[in-house]
Amino acid sequence: MQQAAARQARLTKPAGSLGRLEELTVRLAGMTGRIDPPLREAVVFTLAADHGVAAEGVSAYPREVTAQMVLNFLRGGAAINVLAREVGARVVIADIGVDAELPPHPQLHAVKVRRGTGSITRGPAMSSEEANRAIAVGRQLVRDEQFDVALTGDMGIGNTTASAAVICALTSLDPKLVVGRGTGVDDEGLERKVGAVRRALQVNADSIKRGTIETLAAVGGLEIAGLVGVILETAAMRKPVIIDGFISGCAALVAAKIEPAATGYMIASHRSHELGHGAVLERLGLQPLLDLDLRLGEGTGAALALPVVRVAVRLLNEMATFDEAGVSERS
Amino acid sequence: MQQAAARQARLTKPAGSLGRLEELTVRLAGMTGRIDPPLREAVVFTLAADHGVAAEGVSAYPREVTAQMVLNFLRGGAAINVLAREVGARVVIADIGVDAELPPHPQLHAVKVRRGTGSITRGPAMSSEEANRAIAVGRQLVRDEQFDVALTGDMGIGNTTASAAVICALTSLDPKLVVGRGTGVDDEGLERKVGAVRRALQVNADSIKRGTIETLAAVGGLEIAGLVGVILETAAMRKPVIIDGFISGCAALVAAKIEPAATGYMIASHRSHELGHGAVLERLGLQPLLDLDLRLGEGTGAALALPVVRVAVRLLNEMATFDEAGVSERS
């Protein structure tokens, strides 16, 4: 990190003029132990699962969209596919809990822990054992890939409701400050979402008191738990992980509770349009690179941030220094 | 624009979930008349010139850095070179007013209007005829290139002072609200800058009253005027122009005063760290894509935004629609 900061100061530009890109290269040096960490092999881990709470009018879209979108991912027609092609990343699609029997496909990682969660408004989403299993699945997905940098992504109708519940449980923030419109519910839908999160927190109050995994199991989701595993395993490998938006941010918050050192490997890609995302980033101590009012998930924000991360490292390593270029320093 | 908006609504994503990328594709359709405008050939027009006011302690760097950085550009060692390589853009380097005899170089466009400007604190920076000539030079640079999208860039020690003076003159904002630290002056340097801009506005008050070109000539700079030409000519060609930071924003403001329709072709790349940039963007009615605390110029912010612009168009054109993918629409 010292080497990266020292080199930033010698490059032919006013000190600090590359703004947040400079601190990013210093952080990347801390993560990887190198001022020129490789970032070529990028993998987006897009995990899909269903949510029992989706039946309660908390989403603008019907629940079958989760499975339909997985098929869209496999055909390359979704936003994350287009983005991954453009930025040069591979997408790993995993069914960690879709409530449908998806046909086998060479690109689909069939790692279902269970078919969707139970509704968080009536009891726990899943058991703690299932949550731990989903985390382990996420870790294994990471171990099975060759990559330099991981990106997180999600698909799951209802998952902004579950994420909001987890965030409220872990931060004690009121649901009104965390629950947003997700895929685009109207005012009534938003009220239903806030109500659902409140009920979920009450119904599962005992589990929430017991600890982080118990909270994740009680009011979270299978793809959220899987992403916790993706983040923890990537951090354990001392590799950077680019965190997508609200759902991934929720997973990052859980990962940070389990292993605080993991935050050192997280790069926040963007500030989501979703209401509670700012509070999550603040608690993680992360400042996002982009602010484009995105609220799509899938890993789209993370993929958009990847070129910025790559170019920051390239600037540090390829720019000439004042000495090399014969440029005068500050007078 | 209607076609672009209609297609955005049919793509497999919640309506509006691609945030600012959606409005960007609609604007690009308006500029080019196509929902799939080509954006492959990108040219960064990086114009360099010196400023008489640089001798008055308004910059953290000595004036000879302008010429030295032009040589750095030609050797490919500057930030804009690294960025252009990464994002796939060409850099056109033009000496439109460097106060040095630069050796001929196949990559250098020798289009000097004069060797630097006079100090704006003592009189006009240049004559109106010279300002018009610099604008014409910028227009010609654009006509000489084959490109789909133009990016603006600048190099000129002292040019945040001149830009601040132009912005204050055109907006009637107080220099305290516009003058920033540029390359990184200390508190005393900042006071000197504010004082210099105040004097420039007083000394040149009569010229400023006469009109936009006269204001540009009186308190502006040669690279700023050249960029006005780059922007006006690109807009006249109905091609998009990605505006870099503070200096380019100043040129964009001048261009908009000369030809209000030109703003329709401008894409604001980033929110510069420089104090007065927000006011410029607000007056242009543009919202920047990135906010990374950059304050380097050269076209670096514009180059960082290029991949975002490209991917927005690619998303609009390559994503599957609900029909194509068999995904259910809003319930």
XYZ file of C-alpha atoms in Angstrom:
662
model
C 0.000 0.000 0.000
C 2.892 2.352 0.794
C 4.514 1.546 -2.556
C 1.271 2.232 -4.401
C 0.766 5.556 -2.624
C 4.391 6.566 -3.212
C 4.173 5.763 -6.905
C 0.876 7.682 -7.235
C 2.757 10.739 -5.924
C 5.505 10.387 -8.577
C 3.236 10.047 -11.617
C 2.900 12.942 -14.076
C -0.284 14.462 -12.682
C -1.114 16.782 -9.818
C -0.994 14.827 -6.560
C -4.419 13.409 -5.811
C -5.901 14.462 -9.154
C -7.034 10.939 -10.011
C -9.298 11.198 -6.985
C -10.936 7.974 -5.879
C -8.957 5.961 -8.434
C -5.810 6.620 -6.401
C -7.199 5.277 -3.119
C -8.601 2.334 -5.055
C -5.140 1.313 -6.256
C -3.791 1.645 -2.718
C -6.581 -0.594 -1.408
C -6.007 -3.138 -4.191
C -2.336 -3.257 -3.241
C -3.398 -3.998 0.318
C -5.689 -6.799 -0.819
C -3.294 -8.505 -3.172
C 0.159 -7.475 -1.977
C 0.893 -6.087 -5.462
C 0.750 -2.675 -7.095
C -0.077 -4.452 -10.372
C -2.659 -7.037 -9.350
C -3.990 -9.029 -12.300
C -7.640 -8.210 -13.042
C -8.084 -9.826 -16.445
C -10.012 -12.910 -15.377
C -13.243 -11.567 -13.950
C -16.137 -13.783 -12.930
C -19.633 -12.561 -12.098
C -21.302 -14.943 -9.649
C -25.013 -14.494 -10.336
C -26.991 -16.564 -7.851
C -30.723 -17.142 -8.225
C -33.336 -18.203 -5.692
C -36.990 -17.769 -4.865
C -38.624 -16.206 -1.822
C -41.808 -17.280 -0.103
C -42.619 -13.672 0.686
C -42.995 -12.969 -3.065
C -46.527 -14.347 -2.827
C -47.494 -11.434 -0.569
C -47.596 -8.627 -3.126
C -44.153 -7.212 -2.377
C -42.897 -7.277 -5.982
C -44.082 -5.738 -9.234
C -43.336 -9.057 -10.963
C -44.759 -12.563 -10.509
C -42.536 -15.142 -8.863
C -42.073 -17.266 -11.999
C -39.863 -14.481 -13.364
C -36.955 -15.822 -11.286
C -36.841 -19.078 -13.254
C -37.608 -17.304 -16.528
C -34.729 -14.923 -15.987
C -32.350 -17.808 -15.273
C -33.233 -19.170 -18.710
C -32.702 -15.679 -20.132
C -29.232 -15.610 -18.487
C -28.430 -18.984 -20.070
C -29.466 -17.690 -23.508
C -27.351 -14.558 -23.053
C -30.250 -12.109 -23.332
C -30.180 -10.422 -19.930
C -28.478 -7.164 -18.978
C -25.672 -8.966 -17.135
C -24.863 -11.018 -20.245
C -24.557 -7.926 -22.427
C -22.491 -6.142 -19.788
C -20.199 -9.115 -19.228
C -19.541 -9.385 -22.964
C -18.735 -5.676 -23.160
C -16.382 -5.546 -20.172
C -14.789 -8.947 -20.639
C -16.129 -11.006 -17.755
C -17.538 -14.493 -17.451
C -20.931 -15.076 -15.827
C -21.407 -18.056 -13.529
C -25.145 -18.714 -13.204
C -26.152 -20.745 -10.182
C -29.557 -22.074 -9.173
C -29.137 -22.084 -5.419
C -32.849 -22.095 -4.641
C -35.172 -21.448 -7.572
C -38.648 -22.839 -6.954
C -38.777 -24.749 -10.247
C -37.094 -27.743 -11.811
C -34.796 -26.067 -14.280
C -33.652 -28.207 -17.223
C -29.963 -29.152 -17.128
C -27.748 -26.759 -19.070
C -23.953 -26.788 -19.460
C -23.795 -23.186 -18.197
C -26.090 -23.691 -15.213
C -24.625 -24.616 -11.839
C -27.369 -26.715 -10.286
C -26.615 -26.212 -6.598
C -30.119 -25.920 -5.220
C -30.230 -26.019 -1.425
C -34.027 -26.049 -1.432
C -36.873 -24.886 -3.682
C -37.325 -21.321 -2.470
C -37.640 -20.096 1.086
C -40.616 -20.036 3.408
C -42.299 -16.689 3.857
C -40.395 -14.587 6.373
C -43.660 -13.051 7.565
C -44.797 -16.400 8.971
C -41.604 -17.954 10.257
C -38.005 -18.540 9.299
C -37.063 -18.403 5.608
C -34.939 -21.513 6.147
C -33.075 -23.369 8.852
C -29.656 -22.275 10.053
C -28.294 -25.510 8.643
C -29.681 -24.564 5.217
C -28.208 -21.080 5.495
C -24.824 -22.577 6.314
C -25.199 -24.958 3.407
C -25.973 -22.058 1.051
C -22.879 -20.213 2.300
C -20.813 -23.338 1.684
C -22.265 -23.588 -1.836
C -21.186 -20.006 -2.537
C -17.703 -20.769 -1.258
C -17.463 -23.859 -3.451
C -18.562 -21.933 -6.565
C -15.639 -19.592 -5.973
C -13.166 -22.425 -5.394
C -14.232 -24.050 -8.668
C -13.349 -21.010 -10.795
C -10.067 -19.539 -11.998
C -10.276 -15.768 -11.599
C -8.482 -12.614 -10.528
C -11.492 -10.620 -9.410
C -14.972 -11.733 -8.381
C -18.197 -9.822 -8.961
C -21.424 -10.518 -7.111
C -24.875 -10.705 -8.671
C -28.367 -11.893 -7.795
C -31.750 -12.822 -9.204
C -34.774 -13.511 -7.056
C -38.250 -11.996 -7.143
C -38.890 -10.787 -3.588
C -35.237 -10.458 -2.640
C -35.252 -6.737 -1.892
C -37.827 -7.513 0.817
C -35.675 -10.252 2.346
C -32.536 -8.117 2.067
C -34.283 -5.190 3.745
C -35.334 -7.490 6.588
C -31.770 -8.746 7.089
C -30.394 -5.198 6.969
C -32.965 -3.952 9.502
C -32.227 -6.909 11.777
C -28.456 -6.320 11.651
C -28.519 -2.516 11.907
C -31.644 -1.881 13.993
C -32.735 0.640 11.367
C -36.471 1.128 10.965
C -37.936 -0.599 7.870
C -39.188 2.786 6.613
C -35.539 3.823 6.176
C -34.486 0.648 4.398
C -37.374 -0.717 2.325
C -37.433 0.662 -1.232
C -39.509 0.069 -4.329
C -37.388 -2.816 -5.599
C -38.460 -3.704 -9.128
C -40.900 -0.816 -8.965
C -43.880 -1.334 -6.674
C -46.389 1.484 -6.304
C -47.199 3.266 -3.023
C -49.500 0.466 -1.839
C -46.914 -2.144 -2.706
C -44.310 -0.186 -0.783
C -46.580 -0.128 2.265
C -47.097 -3.880 1.948
C -43.305 -4.335 1.774
C -42.708 -2.246 4.880
C -45.465 -4.168 6.658
C -44.006 -7.509 5.556
C -40.561 -6.580 6.868
C -42.043 -5.430 10.189
C -43.931 -8.709 10.576
C -40.835 -10.698 9.587
C -38.776 -8.965 12.264
C -41.443 -9.626 14.897
C -42.182 -13.225 13.955
C -38.465 -14.066 13.842
C -37.363 -11.900 16.773
C -35.982 -14.813 18.780
C -33.872 -16.161 15.914
C -32.552 -12.680 15.154
C -31.329 -12.354 18.746
C -29.364 -15.570 18.411
C -26.776 -14.364 15.900
C -25.842 -13.474 12.347
C -26.342 -16.866 10.690
C -29.624 -17.294 12.547
C -30.755 -13.874 11.284
C -29.769 -14.708 7.722
C -31.669 -17.996 7.991
C -34.732 -16.402 9.565
C -35.331 -13.412 7.290
C -32.816 -13.766 4.443
C -32.694 -15.799 1.282
C -30.743 -18.549 -0.369
C -28.988 -16.372 -2.975
C -28.121 -13.852 -0.250
C -26.526 -16.614 1.816
C -24.740 -17.948 -1.269
C -23.312 -14.488 -1.942
C -22.085 -14.334 1.659
C -20.081 -17.445 0.816
C -18.822 -15.964 -2.468
C -17.611 -12.856 -0.648
C -16.031 -14.705 2.279
C -14.195 -17.180 0.061
C -12.896 -14.496 -2.322
C -11.649 -12.444 0.620
C -10.014 -15.532 2.107
C -8.132 -15.923 -1.194
C -6.927 -12.309 -0.835
C -8.657 -11.399 -4.083
C -10.872 -8.363 -4.662
C -14.633 -8.779 -4.823
C -16.742 -6.110 -6.513
C -20.039 -5.799 -4.686
C -23.119 -5.101 -6.808
C -26.088 -3.204 -5.337
C -28.657 -3.654 -2.602
C -28.906 -7.473 -2.389
C -25.154 -7.925 -2.698
C -24.670 -5.130 -0.193
C -26.869 -7.037 2.241
C -24.711 -10.137 1.698
C -21.592 -8.027 2.210
C -22.979 -6.738 5.501
C -23.594 -10.313 6.677
C -20.114 -11.359 5.509
C -18.578 -8.453 7.418
C -20.403 -9.520 10.596
C -19.053 -13.052 10.219
C -15.518 -11.972 9.229
C -14.803 -8.249 9.680
C -11.530 -8.511 7.732
C -13.538 -9.388 4.610
C -14.491 -5.719 4.126
C -10.877 -5.046 3.198
C -11.425 -7.022 -0.012
C -14.727 -5.421 -0.984
C -15.066 -2.782 -3.683
C -18.466 -1.090 -3.745
C -19.462 -0.732 -7.382
C -22.388 1.659 -7.325
C -24.936 3.468 -5.197
C -28.215 1.733 -5.906
C -31.449 3.626 -6.334
C -32.877 1.313 -3.622
C -33.598 3.237 -0.439
C -31.548 1.416 2.201
C -28.394 0.940 0.165
C -26.680 4.072 1.424
C -26.976 2.908 5.012
C -25.417 -0.442 4.089
C -22.452 1.198 2.358
C -21.961 3.546 5.270
C -21.844 0.681 7.747
C -19.363 -1.168 5.556
C -17.274 2.007 5.305
C -17.331 1.739 1.517
C -17.800 4.518 -1.019
C -19.245 3.334 -4.319
C -17.525 4.115 -7.617
C -20.658 4.779 -9.662
C -23.972 6.512 -9.032
C -26.206 5.840 -12.010
C -29.570 5.196 -10.320
C -29.338 1.520 -11.214
C -31.667 -0.924 -9.469
C -31.408 -4.022 -11.592
C -29.171 -6.420 -9.711
C -27.800 -9.491 -11.554
C -24.299 -8.055 -11.050
C -24.903 -5.224 -13.528
C -23.497 -2.474 -11.297
C -20.455 -4.567 -10.472
C -19.815 -5.227 -14.163
C -20.071 -1.501 -14.946
C -17.477 -0.777 -12.262
C -14.997 -3.384 -13.492
C -13.472 -1.186 -16.252
C -12.955 1.579 -13.696
C -11.094 -0.787 -11.371
C -8.962 -2.125 -14.199
C -8.054 1.290 -15.549
C -7.107 2.552 -12.091
C -4.469 -0.174 -11.812
C -3.299 0.394 -15.360
C -2.868 4.130 -14.702
C -0.737 3.432 -11.647
C 1.503 1.078 -13.566
C 1.700 2.597 -17.057
C 1.836 6.344 -16.474
C 5.241 7.990 -16.634
C 6.771 9.479 -13.499
C 7.940 13.102 -13.338
C 11.546 11.869 -13.638
C 10.895 9.583 -16.585
C 8.997 12.255 -18.505
C 11.210 15.222 -17.606
C 8.222 17.105 -16.241
C 8.821 19.736 -13.554
C 7.326 19.091 -10.129
C 5.382 21.509 -7.925
C 6.988 24.920 -7.674
C -36.114 8.927 -29.060
C -39.602 7.442 -28.821
C -38.348 4.184 -30.319
C -35.495 4.036 -27.827
C -37.808 4.699 -24.886
C -40.337 2.155 -26.132
C -37.666 -0.529 -26.545
C -36.247 0.221 -23.064
C -39.720 -0.565 -21.710
C -39.832 -3.963 -23.468
C -36.412 -5.230 -22.362
C -36.198 -7.976 -19.745
C -35.665 -5.759 -16.701
C -37.894 -3.752 -14.418
C -38.895 -0.532 -16.182
C -36.383 2.189 -15.383
C -34.004 -0.150 -13.562
C -31.055 0.785 -15.759
C -31.416 4.277 -14.327
C -29.437 6.974 -16.059
C -28.279 4.559 -18.764
C -31.833 4.488 -20.101
C -32.177 8.254 -20.493
C -28.689 8.276 -22.029
C -29.772 5.922 -24.823
C -32.858 8.037 -25.433
C -30.705 11.172 -25.702
C -28.242 9.409 -28.024
C -31.142 8.431 -30.274
C -32.135 12.087 -30.385
C -28.603 13.153 -31.300
C -27.983 10.595 -34.002
C -31.441 9.561 -35.185
C -30.611 5.929 -34.368
C -31.216 3.612 -31.435
C -27.919 1.898 -32.322
C -25.561 4.798 -32.983
C -22.008 3.659 -33.743
C -19.597 4.571 -30.941
C -16.559 2.513 -31.893
C -14.404 5.284 -33.341
C -13.754 7.600 -30.420
C -11.370 10.526 -30.594
C -10.150 12.535 -27.611
C -9.320 16.082 -28.670
C -6.703 17.195 -26.141
C -5.840 20.831 -26.785
C -2.882 22.529 -25.098
C -2.121 26.208 -24.535
C -0.421 28.525 -22.089
C -1.842 31.300 -19.982
C -0.229 34.609 -19.087
C -1.916 34.503 -15.695
C 0.166 31.426 -14.796
C 3.025 33.760 -13.880
C 0.928 35.165 -11.019
C 1.110 32.276 -8.591
C -2.255 30.753 -9.426
C -0.971 27.218 -10.080
C 0.946 24.679 -8.044
C 3.063 23.937 -11.123
C 5.430 26.089 -13.206
C 4.259 27.144 -16.650
C 6.798 25.025 -18.547
C 4.783 21.972 -17.490
C 2.312 22.662 -20.336
C 4.966 22.008 -22.992
C 6.509 19.162 -20.995
C 3.146 17.453 -20.721
C 2.571 17.783 -24.475
C 5.810 15.833 -24.971
C 4.575 13.330 -22.364
C 1.328 12.953 -24.369
C 3.355 12.322 -27.531
C 5.388 9.620 -25.771
C 2.210 8.006 -24.436
C 3.089 8.427 -20.756
C 0.249 10.624 -19.527
C -2.991 9.552 -17.894
C -5.026 10.243 -21.035
C -2.764 7.947 -23.081
C -3.211 5.065 -20.658
C -6.950 5.647 -20.488
C -7.339 5.920 -24.247
C -5.478 2.627 -24.718
C -7.701 0.930 -22.155
C -11.025 2.173 -23.509
C -10.133 2.070 -27.196
C -9.942 5.717 -28.183
C -7.489 7.765 -30.223
C -5.924 10.911 -28.790
C -5.497 13.950 -31.025
C -2.917 16.247 -29.429
C -3.013 19.837 -30.618
C -0.711 22.735 -29.771
C -3.159 25.591 -30.128
C -1.165 28.044 -28.037
C 1.736 26.579 -26.079
C 4.332 29.215 -25.230
C 7.249 27.188 -26.613
C 8.502 26.016 -29.974
C 7.618 22.356 -29.847
C 9.604 20.078 -32.154
C 7.580 18.658 -35.058
C 6.085 15.253 -34.308
C 3.857 13.102 -36.507
C 1.265 12.921 -33.713
C 1.284 16.627 -32.886
C -1.170 18.938 -34.587
C 0.736 22.210 -34.793
C -2.141 24.684 -34.908
C -0.774 27.416 -32.688
C -2.857 30.601 -32.823
C -0.340 32.473 -30.666
C 2.291 31.639 -28.025
C 0.164 31.746 -24.885
C -2.302 34.414 -23.821
C -1.718 37.746 -22.132
C -2.495 37.877 -18.437
C -6.219 38.332 -17.908
C -5.504 40.436 -14.807
C -3.947 43.170 -16.938
C -6.030 43.162 -20.093
C -7.564 40.789 -22.600
C -6.124 37.294 -22.912
C -6.316 37.638 -26.692
C -8.201 39.539 -29.376
C -11.680 38.508 -30.487
C -10.180 37.698 -33.878
C -7.743 35.291 -32.192
C -10.566 33.712 -30.193
C -12.539 33.191 -33.394
C -9.450 31.742 -35.031
C -8.991 29.301 -32.141
C -12.632 28.235 -32.457
C -12.120 27.705 -36.192
C -9.010 25.622 -35.436
C -11.044 23.408 -33.094
C -13.714 22.980 -35.767
C -11.104 22.059 -38.366
C -9.499 19.454 -36.059
C -12.901 17.771 -35.852
C -13.481 17.922 -39.608
C -10.097 16.296 -40.215
C -10.925 13.172 -38.172
C -13.097 10.143 -38.823
C -15.020 9.388 -35.654
C -18.343 8.402 -34.131
C -17.996 10.152 -30.802
C -15.772 13.045 -29.741
C -14.239 13.528 -26.292
C -12.845 16.838 -25.061
C -9.590 17.316 -23.190
C -7.234 20.094 -22.168
C -3.742 20.886 -20.950
C -2.669 24.331 -19.827
C -1.084 25.487 -16.597
C -3.301 28.315 -15.350
C -6.394 27.208 -17.212
C -8.617 26.654 -14.178
C -8.126 30.367 -13.422
C -9.094 31.420 -16.956
C -12.026 28.995 -16.989
C -13.271 30.299 -13.655
C -13.110 33.852 -15.012
C -15.136 32.893 -18.110
C -17.686 31.029 -15.990
C -18.069 33.956 -13.587
C -18.429 36.365 -16.486
C -21.118 34.254 -18.181
C -23.066 33.306 -15.040
C -22.533 36.355 -12.789
C -21.517 33.948 -10.020
C -19.065 35.276 -7.450
C -15.484 34.002 -7.944
C -15.574 32.549 -4.413
C -18.219 30.092 -5.650
C -16.342 29.108 -8.784
C -12.587 29.254 -8.183
C -11.161 25.971 -6.904
C -7.726 24.632 -6.111
C -6.957 23.469 -9.666
C -3.789 21.381 -9.648
C -3.688 21.807 -5.870
C -2.804 25.298 -4.671
C -2.728 25.961 -0.936
C -4.959 28.459 0.870
C -2.786 31.412 -0.121
C -2.713 30.250 -3.722
C -6.496 29.936 -3.663
C -6.792 33.513 -2.416
C -4.455 34.663 -5.168
C -6.614 32.831 -7.715
C -9.822 34.414 -6.451
C -8.100 37.813 -6.491
C -6.804 37.246 -10.027
C -10.279 36.333 -11.283
C -11.791 39.404 -9.582
C -9.197 41.667 -11.197
C -9.685 39.975 -14.579
C -13.424 40.600 -14.416
C -12.868 44.274 -13.510
C -10.109 44.982 -16.007
C -12.071 43.329 -18.816
C -15.547 44.498 -17.772
C -16.209 46.385 -21.016
C -15.279 43.445 -23.242
C -17.388 41.098 -21.126
C -20.420 43.327 -21.685
C -19.967 43.104 -25.455
C -20.777 39.408 -25.852
C -19.778 35.787 -25.549
C -16.840 35.718 -27.979
C -15.553 38.964 -26.511
C -15.749 37.435 -23.015
C -13.924 34.314 -24.151
C -11.234 36.478 -25.755
C -10.905 38.758 -22.752
C -10.640 36.269 -19.873
C -10.475 32.827 -21.527
C -7.724 30.833 -23.156
C -6.746 29.382 -26.494
C -7.432 25.724 -25.637
C -10.805 26.737 -24.157
C -11.711 28.510 -27.402
C -10.453 25.535 -29.419
C -12.676 23.216 -27.394
C -15.638 25.493 -28.084
C -14.943 24.799 -31.753
C -14.599 21.044 -31.153
C -17.962 20.973 -29.382
C -19.794 23.166 -31.906
C -18.499 21.228 -34.902
C -19.289 17.820 -33.386
C -22.796 18.990 -32.520
C -23.228 20.368 -36.043
C -22.356 16.880 -37.336
C -25.121 15.453 -35.075
C -22.556 13.361 -33.241
C -22.243 13.021 -29.463
C -19.474 14.853 -27.626
C -18.412 13.666 -24.191
C -17.456 16.669 -22.086
C -14.548 16.209 -19.672
C -14.353 18.262 -16.452
C -14.023 21.910 -15.446
C -12.137 23.392 -18.426
C -14.201 21.452 -20.947
C -17.336 22.382 -19.006
C -16.372 26.037 -19.387
C -15.966 25.513 -23.140
C -19.333 23.740 -23.230
C -20.956 26.695 -21.485
C -19.495 29.069 -24.081
C -20.598 26.757 -26.899
C -24.125 26.650 -25.466
C -24.253 30.464 -25.377
C -23.207 30.588 -29.036
C -25.468 27.736 -30.162
C -28.007 26.585 -27.544
C -28.903 23.485 -29.596
C -25.341 22.196 -29.059
C -26.237 21.124 -25.494
C -28.399 18.393 -27.012
C -25.216 16.655 -28.195
C -23.270 16.974 -24.952
C -22.767 14.112 -22.516
C -21.323 15.197 -19.166
C -18.745 12.607 -18.196
C -18.015 13.336 -14.555
C -18.444 15.748 -11.681
C -15.033 17.298 -11.177
C -13.566 17.956 -7.764
C -13.069 21.575 -8.927
C -15.374 23.938 -7.036
C -17.369 25.648 -9.792
C -18.037 22.584 -11.922
C -21.409 21.811 -10.387
C -22.720 25.259 -11.300
C -21.590 24.770 -14.893
C -23.331 21.408 -15.194
C -26.485 22.821 -13.653
C -26.610 25.665 -16.154
C -26.060 23.240 -19.010
C -28.827 21.037 -17.614
C -26.483 18.042 -17.674
C -26.050 15.358 -15.059
C -22.615 13.737 -15.091
C -22.223 9.961 -15.343
C -19.305 9.613 -12.929
C -18.340 11.203 -9.623
C -14.828 10.065 -8.775
C -13.289 13.289 -7.423
C -11.134 13.588 -10.539
C -9.442 16.914 -11.256
C -6.849 16.020 -13.867
C -8.251 17.208 -17.185
C -6.596 15.992 -20.409
C -9.873 14.254 -21.284
C -9.432 11.643 -18.538
C -12.971 11.929 -17.176
C -14.437 11.760 -20.662
C -12.404 8.643 -21.448
C -13.595 6.977 -18.235
C -17.197 7.669 -19.219
C -16.835 6.271 -22.752
C -17.320 2.600 -21.747
C -20.488 3.563 -19.862
C -21.897 5.290 -22.939
C -21.009 2.369 -25.176
C -22.481 -0.234 -22.863
C -25.721 1.730 -22.498
C -26.286 1.516 -26.244
C -25.278 -2.108 -26.333
C -27.758 -2.949 -23.563
C -30.580 -1.279 -25.464
C -29.793 -3.201 -28.621
C -28.657 -6.609 -27.380
C -30.901 -7.352 -24.422
C -33.833 -9.664 -25.035
C -37.379 -8.305 -24.824
C -40.004 -9.877 -22.550
C -41.593 -11.473 -25.623
C -38.360 -12.853 -27.019
C -37.317 -14.340 -23.684
C -40.733 -15.590 -22.580
C -40.474 -13.624 -19.340
C -43.689 -12.516 -17.629
C -44.357 -8.807 -17.403
C -45.522 -6.801 -14.387
C -48.373 -8.412 -12.542
